[in-house]
mmCIF file of C-alpha atoms in Angstrom:
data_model
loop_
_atom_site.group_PDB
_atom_site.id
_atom_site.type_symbol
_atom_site.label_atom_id
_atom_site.label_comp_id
_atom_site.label_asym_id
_atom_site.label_seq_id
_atom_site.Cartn_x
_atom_site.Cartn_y
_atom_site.Cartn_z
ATOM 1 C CA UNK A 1 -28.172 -110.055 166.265
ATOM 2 C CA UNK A 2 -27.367 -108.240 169.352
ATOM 3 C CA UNK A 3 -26.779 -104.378 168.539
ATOM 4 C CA UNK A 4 -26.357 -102.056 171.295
ATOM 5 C CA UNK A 5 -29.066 -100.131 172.638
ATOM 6 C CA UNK A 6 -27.745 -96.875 170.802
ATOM 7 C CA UNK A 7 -27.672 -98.144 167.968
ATOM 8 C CA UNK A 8 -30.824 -97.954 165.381
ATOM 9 C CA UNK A 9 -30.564 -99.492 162.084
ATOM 10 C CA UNK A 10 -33.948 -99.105 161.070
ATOM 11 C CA UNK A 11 -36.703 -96.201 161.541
ATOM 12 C CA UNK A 12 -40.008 -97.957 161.008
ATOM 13 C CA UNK A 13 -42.824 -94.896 159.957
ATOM 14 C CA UNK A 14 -46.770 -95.789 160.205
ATOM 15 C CA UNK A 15 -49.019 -92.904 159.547
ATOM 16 C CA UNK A 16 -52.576 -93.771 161.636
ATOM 17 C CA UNK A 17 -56.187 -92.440 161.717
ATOM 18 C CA UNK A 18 -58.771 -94.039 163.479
ATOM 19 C CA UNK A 19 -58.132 -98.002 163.121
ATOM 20 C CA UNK A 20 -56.262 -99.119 165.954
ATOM 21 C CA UNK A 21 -56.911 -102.462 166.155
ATOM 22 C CA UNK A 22 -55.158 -102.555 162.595
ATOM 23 C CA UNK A 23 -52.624 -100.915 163.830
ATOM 24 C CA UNK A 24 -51.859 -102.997 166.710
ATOM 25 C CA UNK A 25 -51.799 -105.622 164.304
ATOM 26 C CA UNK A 26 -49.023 -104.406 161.971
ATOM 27 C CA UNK A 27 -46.842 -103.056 165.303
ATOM 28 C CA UNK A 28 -47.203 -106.302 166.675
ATOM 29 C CA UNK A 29 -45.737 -108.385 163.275
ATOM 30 C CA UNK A 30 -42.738 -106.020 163.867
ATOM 31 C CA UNK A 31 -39.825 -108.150 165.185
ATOM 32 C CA UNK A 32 -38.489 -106.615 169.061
ATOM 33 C CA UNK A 33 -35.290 -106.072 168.350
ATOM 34 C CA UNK A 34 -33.286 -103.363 169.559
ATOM 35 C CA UNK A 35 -32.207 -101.343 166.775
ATOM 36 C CA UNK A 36 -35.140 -101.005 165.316
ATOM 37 C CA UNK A 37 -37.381 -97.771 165.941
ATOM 38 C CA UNK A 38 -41.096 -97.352 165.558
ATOM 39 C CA UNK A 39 -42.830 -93.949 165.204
ATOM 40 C CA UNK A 40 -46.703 -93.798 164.862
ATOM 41 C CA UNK A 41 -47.701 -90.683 163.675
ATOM 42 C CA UNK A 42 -51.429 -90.690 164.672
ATOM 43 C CA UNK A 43 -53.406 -88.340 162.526
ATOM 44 C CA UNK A 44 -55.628 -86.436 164.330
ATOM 45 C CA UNK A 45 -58.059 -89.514 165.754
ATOM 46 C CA UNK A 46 -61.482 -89.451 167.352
ATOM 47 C CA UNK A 47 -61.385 -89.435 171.183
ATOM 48 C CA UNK A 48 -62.661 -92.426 171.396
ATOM 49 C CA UNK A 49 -59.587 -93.999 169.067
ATOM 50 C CA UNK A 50 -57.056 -91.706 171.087
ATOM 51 C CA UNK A 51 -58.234 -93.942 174.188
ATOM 52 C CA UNK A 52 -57.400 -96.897 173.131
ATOM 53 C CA UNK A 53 -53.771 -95.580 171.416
ATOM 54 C CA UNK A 54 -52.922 -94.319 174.846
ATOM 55 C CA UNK A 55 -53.908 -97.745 176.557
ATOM 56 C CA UNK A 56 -52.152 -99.815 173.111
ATOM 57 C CA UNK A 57 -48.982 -97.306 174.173
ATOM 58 C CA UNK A 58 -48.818 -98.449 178.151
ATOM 59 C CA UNK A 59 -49.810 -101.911 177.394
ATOM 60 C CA UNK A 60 -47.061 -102.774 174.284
ATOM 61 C CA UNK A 61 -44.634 -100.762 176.576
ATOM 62 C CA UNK A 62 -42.126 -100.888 173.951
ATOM 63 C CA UNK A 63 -38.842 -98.664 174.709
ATOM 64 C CA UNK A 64 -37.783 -98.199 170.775
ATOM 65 C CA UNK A 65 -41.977 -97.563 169.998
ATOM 66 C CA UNK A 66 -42.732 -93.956 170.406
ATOM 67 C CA UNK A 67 -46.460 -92.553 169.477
ATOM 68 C CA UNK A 68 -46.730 -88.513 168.080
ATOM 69 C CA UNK A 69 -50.428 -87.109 168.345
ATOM 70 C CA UNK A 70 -51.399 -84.160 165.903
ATOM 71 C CA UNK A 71 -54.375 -82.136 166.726
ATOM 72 C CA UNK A 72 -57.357 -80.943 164.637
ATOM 73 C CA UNK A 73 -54.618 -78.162 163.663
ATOM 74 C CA UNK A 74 -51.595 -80.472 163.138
ATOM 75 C CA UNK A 75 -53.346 -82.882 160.771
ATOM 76 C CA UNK A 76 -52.913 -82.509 157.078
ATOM 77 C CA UNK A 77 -52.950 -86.741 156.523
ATOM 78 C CA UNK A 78 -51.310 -89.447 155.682
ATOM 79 C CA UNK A 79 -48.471 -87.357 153.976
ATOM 80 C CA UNK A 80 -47.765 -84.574 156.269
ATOM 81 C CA UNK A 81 -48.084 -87.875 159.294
ATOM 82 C CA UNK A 82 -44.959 -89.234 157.404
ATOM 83 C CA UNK A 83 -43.109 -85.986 157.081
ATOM 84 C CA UNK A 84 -43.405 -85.695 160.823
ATOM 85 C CA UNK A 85 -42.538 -89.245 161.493
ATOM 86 C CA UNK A 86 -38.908 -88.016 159.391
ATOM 87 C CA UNK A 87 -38.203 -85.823 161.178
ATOM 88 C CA UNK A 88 -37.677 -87.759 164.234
ATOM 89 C CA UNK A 89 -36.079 -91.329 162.132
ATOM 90 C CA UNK A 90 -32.421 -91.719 163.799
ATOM 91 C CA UNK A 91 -31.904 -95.097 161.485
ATOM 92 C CA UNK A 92 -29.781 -95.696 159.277
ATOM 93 C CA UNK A 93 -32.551 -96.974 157.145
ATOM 94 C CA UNK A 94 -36.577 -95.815 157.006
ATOM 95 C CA UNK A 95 -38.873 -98.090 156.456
ATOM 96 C CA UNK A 96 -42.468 -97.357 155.916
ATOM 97 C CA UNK A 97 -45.703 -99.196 156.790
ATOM 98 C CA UNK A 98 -49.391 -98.191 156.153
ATOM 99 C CA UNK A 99 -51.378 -98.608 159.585
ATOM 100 C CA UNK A 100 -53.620 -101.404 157.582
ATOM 101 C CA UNK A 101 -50.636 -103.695 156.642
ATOM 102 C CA UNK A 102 -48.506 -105.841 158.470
ATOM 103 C CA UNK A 103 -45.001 -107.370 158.334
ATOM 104 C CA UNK A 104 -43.739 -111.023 157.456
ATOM 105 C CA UNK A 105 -42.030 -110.854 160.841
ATOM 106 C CA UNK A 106 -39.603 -113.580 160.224
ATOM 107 C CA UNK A 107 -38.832 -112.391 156.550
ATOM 108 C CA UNK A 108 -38.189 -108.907 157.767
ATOM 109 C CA UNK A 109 -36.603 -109.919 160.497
ATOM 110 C CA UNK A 110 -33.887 -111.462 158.356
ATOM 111 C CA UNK A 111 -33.726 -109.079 156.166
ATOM 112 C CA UNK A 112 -32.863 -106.398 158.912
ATOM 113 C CA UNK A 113 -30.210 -108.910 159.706
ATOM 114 C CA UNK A 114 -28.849 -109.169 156.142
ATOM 115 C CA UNK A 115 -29.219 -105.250 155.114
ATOM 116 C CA UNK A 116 -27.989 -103.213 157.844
ATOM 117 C CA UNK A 117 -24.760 -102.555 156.777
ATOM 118 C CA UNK A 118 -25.481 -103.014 153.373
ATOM 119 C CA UNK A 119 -23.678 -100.216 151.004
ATOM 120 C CA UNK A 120 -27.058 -100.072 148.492
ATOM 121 C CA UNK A 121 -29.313 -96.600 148.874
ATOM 122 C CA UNK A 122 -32.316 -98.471 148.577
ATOM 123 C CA UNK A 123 -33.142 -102.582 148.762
ATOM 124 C CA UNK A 124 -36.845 -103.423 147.319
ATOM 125 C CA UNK A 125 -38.606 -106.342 148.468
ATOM 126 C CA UNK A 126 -41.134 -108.476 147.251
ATOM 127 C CA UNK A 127 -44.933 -108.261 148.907
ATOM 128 C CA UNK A 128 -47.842 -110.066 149.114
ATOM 129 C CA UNK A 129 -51.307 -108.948 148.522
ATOM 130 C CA UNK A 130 -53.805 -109.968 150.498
ATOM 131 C CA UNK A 131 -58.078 -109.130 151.510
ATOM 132 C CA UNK A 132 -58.017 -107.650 154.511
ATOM 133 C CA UNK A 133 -60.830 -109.623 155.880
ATOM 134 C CA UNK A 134 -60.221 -112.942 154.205
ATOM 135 C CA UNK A 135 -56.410 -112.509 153.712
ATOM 136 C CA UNK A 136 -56.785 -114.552 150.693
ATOM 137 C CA UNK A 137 -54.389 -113.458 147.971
ATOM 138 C CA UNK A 138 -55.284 -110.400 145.908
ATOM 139 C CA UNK A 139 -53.771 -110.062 141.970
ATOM 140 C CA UNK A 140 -53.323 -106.389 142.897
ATOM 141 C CA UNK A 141 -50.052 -107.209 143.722
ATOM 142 C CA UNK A 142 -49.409 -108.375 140.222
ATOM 143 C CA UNK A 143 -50.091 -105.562 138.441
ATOM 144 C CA UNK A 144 -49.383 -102.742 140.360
ATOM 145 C CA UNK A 145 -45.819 -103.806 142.034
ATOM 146 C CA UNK A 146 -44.572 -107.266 141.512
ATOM 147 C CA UNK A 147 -44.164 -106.778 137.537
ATOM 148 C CA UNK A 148 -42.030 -104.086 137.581
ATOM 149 C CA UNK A 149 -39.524 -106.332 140.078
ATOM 150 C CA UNK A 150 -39.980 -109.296 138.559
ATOM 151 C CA UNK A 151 -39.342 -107.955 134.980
ATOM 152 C CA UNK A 152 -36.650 -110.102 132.769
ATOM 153 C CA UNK A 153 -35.474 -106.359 131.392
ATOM 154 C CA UNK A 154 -34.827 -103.159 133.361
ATOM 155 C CA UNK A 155 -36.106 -104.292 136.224
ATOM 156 C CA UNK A 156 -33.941 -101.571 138.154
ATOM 157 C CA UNK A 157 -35.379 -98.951 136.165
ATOM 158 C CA UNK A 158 -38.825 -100.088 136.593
ATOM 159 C CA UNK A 159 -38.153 -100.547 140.174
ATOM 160 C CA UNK A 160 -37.502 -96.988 140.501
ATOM 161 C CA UNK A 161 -39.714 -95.296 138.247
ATOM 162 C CA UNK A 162 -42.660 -97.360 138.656
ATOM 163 C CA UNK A 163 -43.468 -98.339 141.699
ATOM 164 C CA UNK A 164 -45.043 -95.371 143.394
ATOM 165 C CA UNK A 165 -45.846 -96.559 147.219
ATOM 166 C CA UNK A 166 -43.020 -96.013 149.478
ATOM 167 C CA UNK A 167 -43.631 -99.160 151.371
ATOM 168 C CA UNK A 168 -42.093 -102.927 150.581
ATOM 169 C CA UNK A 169 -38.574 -101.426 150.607
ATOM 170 C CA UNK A 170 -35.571 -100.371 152.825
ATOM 171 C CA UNK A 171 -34.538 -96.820 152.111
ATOM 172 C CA UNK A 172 -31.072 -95.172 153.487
ATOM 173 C CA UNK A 173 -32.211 -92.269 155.437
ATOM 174 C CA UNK A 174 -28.864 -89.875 154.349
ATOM 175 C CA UNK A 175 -30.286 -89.843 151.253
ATOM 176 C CA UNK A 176 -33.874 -88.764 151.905
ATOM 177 C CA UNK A 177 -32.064 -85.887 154.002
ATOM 178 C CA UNK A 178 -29.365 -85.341 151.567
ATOM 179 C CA UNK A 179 -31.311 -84.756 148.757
ATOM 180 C CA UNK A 180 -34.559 -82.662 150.991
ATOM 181 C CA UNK A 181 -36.847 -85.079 149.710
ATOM 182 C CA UNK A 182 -40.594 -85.030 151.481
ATOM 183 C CA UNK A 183 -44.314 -86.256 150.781
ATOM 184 C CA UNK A 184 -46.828 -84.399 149.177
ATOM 185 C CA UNK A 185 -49.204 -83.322 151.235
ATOM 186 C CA UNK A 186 -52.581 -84.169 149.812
ATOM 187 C CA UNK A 187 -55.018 -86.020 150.531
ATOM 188 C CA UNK A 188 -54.570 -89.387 148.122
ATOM 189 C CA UNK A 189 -51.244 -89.734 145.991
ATOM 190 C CA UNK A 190 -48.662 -88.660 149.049
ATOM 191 C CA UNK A 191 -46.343 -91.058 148.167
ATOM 192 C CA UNK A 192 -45.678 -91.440 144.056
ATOM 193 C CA UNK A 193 -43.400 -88.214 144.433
ATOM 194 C CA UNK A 194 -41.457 -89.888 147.163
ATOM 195 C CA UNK A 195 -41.188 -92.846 145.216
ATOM 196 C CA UNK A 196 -39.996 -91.350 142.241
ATOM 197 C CA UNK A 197 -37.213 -89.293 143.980
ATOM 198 C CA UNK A 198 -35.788 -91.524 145.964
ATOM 199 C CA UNK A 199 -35.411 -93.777 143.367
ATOM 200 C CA UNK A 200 -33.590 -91.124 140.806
ATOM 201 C CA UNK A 201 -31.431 -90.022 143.523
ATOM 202 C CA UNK A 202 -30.509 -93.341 144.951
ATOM 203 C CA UNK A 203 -26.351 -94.328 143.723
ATOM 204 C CA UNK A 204 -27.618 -97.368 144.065
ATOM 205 C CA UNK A 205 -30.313 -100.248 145.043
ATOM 206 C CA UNK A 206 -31.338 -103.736 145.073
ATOM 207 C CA UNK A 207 -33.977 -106.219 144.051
ATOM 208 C CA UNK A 208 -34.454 -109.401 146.560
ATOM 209 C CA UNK A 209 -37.628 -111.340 146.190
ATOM 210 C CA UNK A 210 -38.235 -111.984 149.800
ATOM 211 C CA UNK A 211 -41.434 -111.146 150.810
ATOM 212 C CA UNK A 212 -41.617 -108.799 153.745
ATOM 213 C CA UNK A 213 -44.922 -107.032 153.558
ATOM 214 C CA UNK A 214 -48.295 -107.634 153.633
ATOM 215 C CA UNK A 215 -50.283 -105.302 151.468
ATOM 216 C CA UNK A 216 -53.805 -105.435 152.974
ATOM 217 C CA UNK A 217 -57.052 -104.322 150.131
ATOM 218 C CA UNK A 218 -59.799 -102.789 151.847
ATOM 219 C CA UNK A 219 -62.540 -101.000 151.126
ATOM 220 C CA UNK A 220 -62.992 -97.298 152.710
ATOM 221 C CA UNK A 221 -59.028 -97.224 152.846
ATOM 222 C CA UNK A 222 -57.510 -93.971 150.977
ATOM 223 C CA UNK A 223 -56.011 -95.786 148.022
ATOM 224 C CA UNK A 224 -59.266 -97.344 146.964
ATOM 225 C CA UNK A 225 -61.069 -94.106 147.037
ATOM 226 C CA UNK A 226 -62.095 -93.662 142.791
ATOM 227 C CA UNK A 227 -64.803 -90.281 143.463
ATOM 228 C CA UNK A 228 -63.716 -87.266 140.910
ATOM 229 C CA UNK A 229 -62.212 -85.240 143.438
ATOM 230 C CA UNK A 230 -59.532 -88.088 143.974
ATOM 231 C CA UNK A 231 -59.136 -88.963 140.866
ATOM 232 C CA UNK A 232 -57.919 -85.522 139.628
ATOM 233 C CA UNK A 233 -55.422 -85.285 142.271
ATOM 234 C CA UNK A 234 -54.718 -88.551 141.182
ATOM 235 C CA UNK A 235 -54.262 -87.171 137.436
ATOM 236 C CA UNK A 236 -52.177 -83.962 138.389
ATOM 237 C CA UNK A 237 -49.851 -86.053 140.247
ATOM 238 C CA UNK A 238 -49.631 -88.343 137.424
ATOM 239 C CA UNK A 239 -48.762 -84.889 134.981
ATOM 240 C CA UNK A 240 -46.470 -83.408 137.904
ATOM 241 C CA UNK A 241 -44.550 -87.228 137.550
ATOM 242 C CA UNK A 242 -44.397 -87.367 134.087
ATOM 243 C CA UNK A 243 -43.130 -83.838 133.787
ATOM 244 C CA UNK A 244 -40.292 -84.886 136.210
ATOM 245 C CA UNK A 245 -39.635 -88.123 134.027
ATOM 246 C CA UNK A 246 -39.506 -85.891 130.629
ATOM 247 C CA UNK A 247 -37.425 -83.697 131.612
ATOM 248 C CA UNK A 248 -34.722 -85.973 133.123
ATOM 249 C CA UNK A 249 -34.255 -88.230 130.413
ATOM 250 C CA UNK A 250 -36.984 -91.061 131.567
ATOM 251 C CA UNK A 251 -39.801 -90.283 129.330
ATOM 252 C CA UNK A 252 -40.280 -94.342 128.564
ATOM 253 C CA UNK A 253 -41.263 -94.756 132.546
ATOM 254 C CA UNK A 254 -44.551 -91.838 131.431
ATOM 255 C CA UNK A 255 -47.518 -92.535 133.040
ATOM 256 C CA UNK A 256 -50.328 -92.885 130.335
ATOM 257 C CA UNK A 257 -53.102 -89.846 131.635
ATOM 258 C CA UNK A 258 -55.516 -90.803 129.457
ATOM 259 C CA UNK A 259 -55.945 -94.608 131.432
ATOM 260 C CA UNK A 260 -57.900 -92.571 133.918
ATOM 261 C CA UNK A 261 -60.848 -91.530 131.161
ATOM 262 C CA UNK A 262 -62.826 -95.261 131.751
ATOM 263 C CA UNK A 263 -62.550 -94.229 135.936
ATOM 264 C CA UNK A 264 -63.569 -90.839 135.361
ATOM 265 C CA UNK A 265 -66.473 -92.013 134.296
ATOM 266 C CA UNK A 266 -67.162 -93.979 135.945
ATOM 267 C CA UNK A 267 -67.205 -91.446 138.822
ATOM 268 C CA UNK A 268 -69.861 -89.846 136.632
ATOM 269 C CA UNK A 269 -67.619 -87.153 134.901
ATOM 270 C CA UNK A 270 -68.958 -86.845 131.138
ATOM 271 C CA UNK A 271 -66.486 -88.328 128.934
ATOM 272 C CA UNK A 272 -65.904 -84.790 126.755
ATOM 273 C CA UNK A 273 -64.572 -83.371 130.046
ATOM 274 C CA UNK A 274 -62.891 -86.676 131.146
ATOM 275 C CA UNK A 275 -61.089 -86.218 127.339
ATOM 276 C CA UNK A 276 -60.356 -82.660 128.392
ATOM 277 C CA UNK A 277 -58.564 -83.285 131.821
ATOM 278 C CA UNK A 278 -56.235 -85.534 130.142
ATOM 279 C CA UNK A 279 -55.042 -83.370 127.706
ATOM 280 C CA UNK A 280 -54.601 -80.801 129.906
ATOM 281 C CA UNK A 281 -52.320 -82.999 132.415
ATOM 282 C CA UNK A 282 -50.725 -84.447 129.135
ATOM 283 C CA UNK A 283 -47.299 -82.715 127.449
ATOM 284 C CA UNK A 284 -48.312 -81.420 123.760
ATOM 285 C CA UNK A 285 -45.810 -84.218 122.104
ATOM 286 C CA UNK A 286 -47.454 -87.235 123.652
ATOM 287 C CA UNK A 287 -51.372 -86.029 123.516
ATOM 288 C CA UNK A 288 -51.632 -88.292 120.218
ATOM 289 C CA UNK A 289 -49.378 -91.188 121.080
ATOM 290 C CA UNK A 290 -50.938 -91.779 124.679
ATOM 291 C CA UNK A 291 -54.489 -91.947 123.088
ATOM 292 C CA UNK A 292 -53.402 -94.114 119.972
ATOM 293 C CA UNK A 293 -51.966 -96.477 122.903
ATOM 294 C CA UNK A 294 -54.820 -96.214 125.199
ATOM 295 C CA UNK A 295 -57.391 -97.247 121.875
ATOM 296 C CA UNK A 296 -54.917 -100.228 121.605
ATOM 297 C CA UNK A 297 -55.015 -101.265 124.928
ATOM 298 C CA UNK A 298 -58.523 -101.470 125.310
ATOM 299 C CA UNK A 299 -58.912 -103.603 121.936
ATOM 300 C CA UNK A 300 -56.317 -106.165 122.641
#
């Protein structure tokens, strides 16, 4: 595919803080083609991380790879990085990346062939899950992503009111800006609300089992953060979601708040209170129901 050098198809967004040799990794497994932007939105790095970005930037000396530094004032993480890195997409489609992960480059690089005139709002891939230091397979994967697309009923559905990461799909960029949509700003959880709107807003969208992206597990990364502070953002966003979901129709796609009692404490939260936060982040008319299902759960 030749495009011409006007053109951008695809806006590729990678939020960054202080692991550049990562990220050099996942820029790198992005195929150089032409219409294909990439914005780094480095979140407020160390000097010492800042140095190398600056000599990663002359030495990659990529025209379509542009780097946008935010400042100790600037930086309100990974979320606000991404809302930034919007604002400056020209694709026709966004694609996101986490500055951890990398790209199948030749899958991708097909798929950008196959999708960019495509007529779909959104196209979800297939990903693999991998240790970041081993890069053995992970079963993360599994149950957090891959059995909602692989499901033999309403996999759509699932698709779009499941999965809650914004990465491992192609997403048309008129209607994140149609429809105002943004991340949440907080520190862990940016990206479920993202998710979840794109996916109710989308006309329509795709499933195709290729698999692009390269989820890498690490410890110390954001998402595998389980202290109590996190997990009650965690839990708010999971009421804030649900709320959306009852209200529009979609109350079979709830998330179940009271999962989070056996990592509360674990974090050391005493299991009356643990009890207490999930009724308070759980609608009246499902209080019962989610804990009869939760008791289940844990006996089978």
């Amino acid at each position: 595919m030749n495009p011409k050098n006007d053109m951008i198809n695809f806006s590729i967004i990678i939020p960054h803080k202080n692991i550049p040799s990562l990220l050099e990794d996942c820029i790198l497994s992005i195929p150089k083609r032409n219409d294909v932007q990439i914005i780094v939105v480095d979140d407020n790095s160390n000097e010492e991380t800042l140095e190398q970005l600056h000599f990663m930037e002359r030495r990659l000396n990529q025209s379509r790879l542009s780097f946008v530094y935010l400042d100790e004032n600037q930086a309100k993480g990974a979320g606000h990085a991404r809302n930034i890195g919007l604002s400056q997409a020209i694709g026709k489609w966004v694609v996101f990346a986490d500055s951890d992960d990398t790209f199948e480059t030749e899958t991708i690089n097909a798929a950008f062939d196959n999708y960019a005139e495509d007529e779909n709002d959104i196209i979800y891939f297939s990903i693999n899950c991998l240790d970041v230091n081993t890069k053995k397979p992970m079963s993360n994967a599994d149950r957090m992503y891959i059995s909602h697309l692989c499901a033999e009923n309403d996999a759509e559905n699932r698709c779009r009111y499941k999965i809650q990461v914004p990465w491992g799909k192609f997403v048309k960029r008129n209607l994140i800006e149609k429809h105002s949509i943004k991340f949440d700003e907080t520190k862990v959880g940016n990206d479920a609300w993202f998710a979840l709107q794109v996916g109710y807003y989308a006309n329509g969208v795709k499933i195709d089992f290729a698999k692009i992206y390269n989820w890498m597990v690490r410890s110390g990364s954001i998402t595998s953060n389980k202290n109590e502070e996190a997990l009650l953002v965690h839990i708010r966003l999971a009421s804030k979601l649900n709320y959306f979901k009852e209200s529009h129709g979609l109350s079979k796609y709830r998330a179940n708040v009271f999962a989070f009692i056996p990592m509360l404490m674990r974090a050391k939260v005493p299991v009356i209170r643990a009890v207490s936060i999930c009724v308070k982040n759980t609608s009246n008319q499902y209080i019962v129901k989610d804990i009869v299902n939760v008791i289940k759960m844990k006996l089978a």
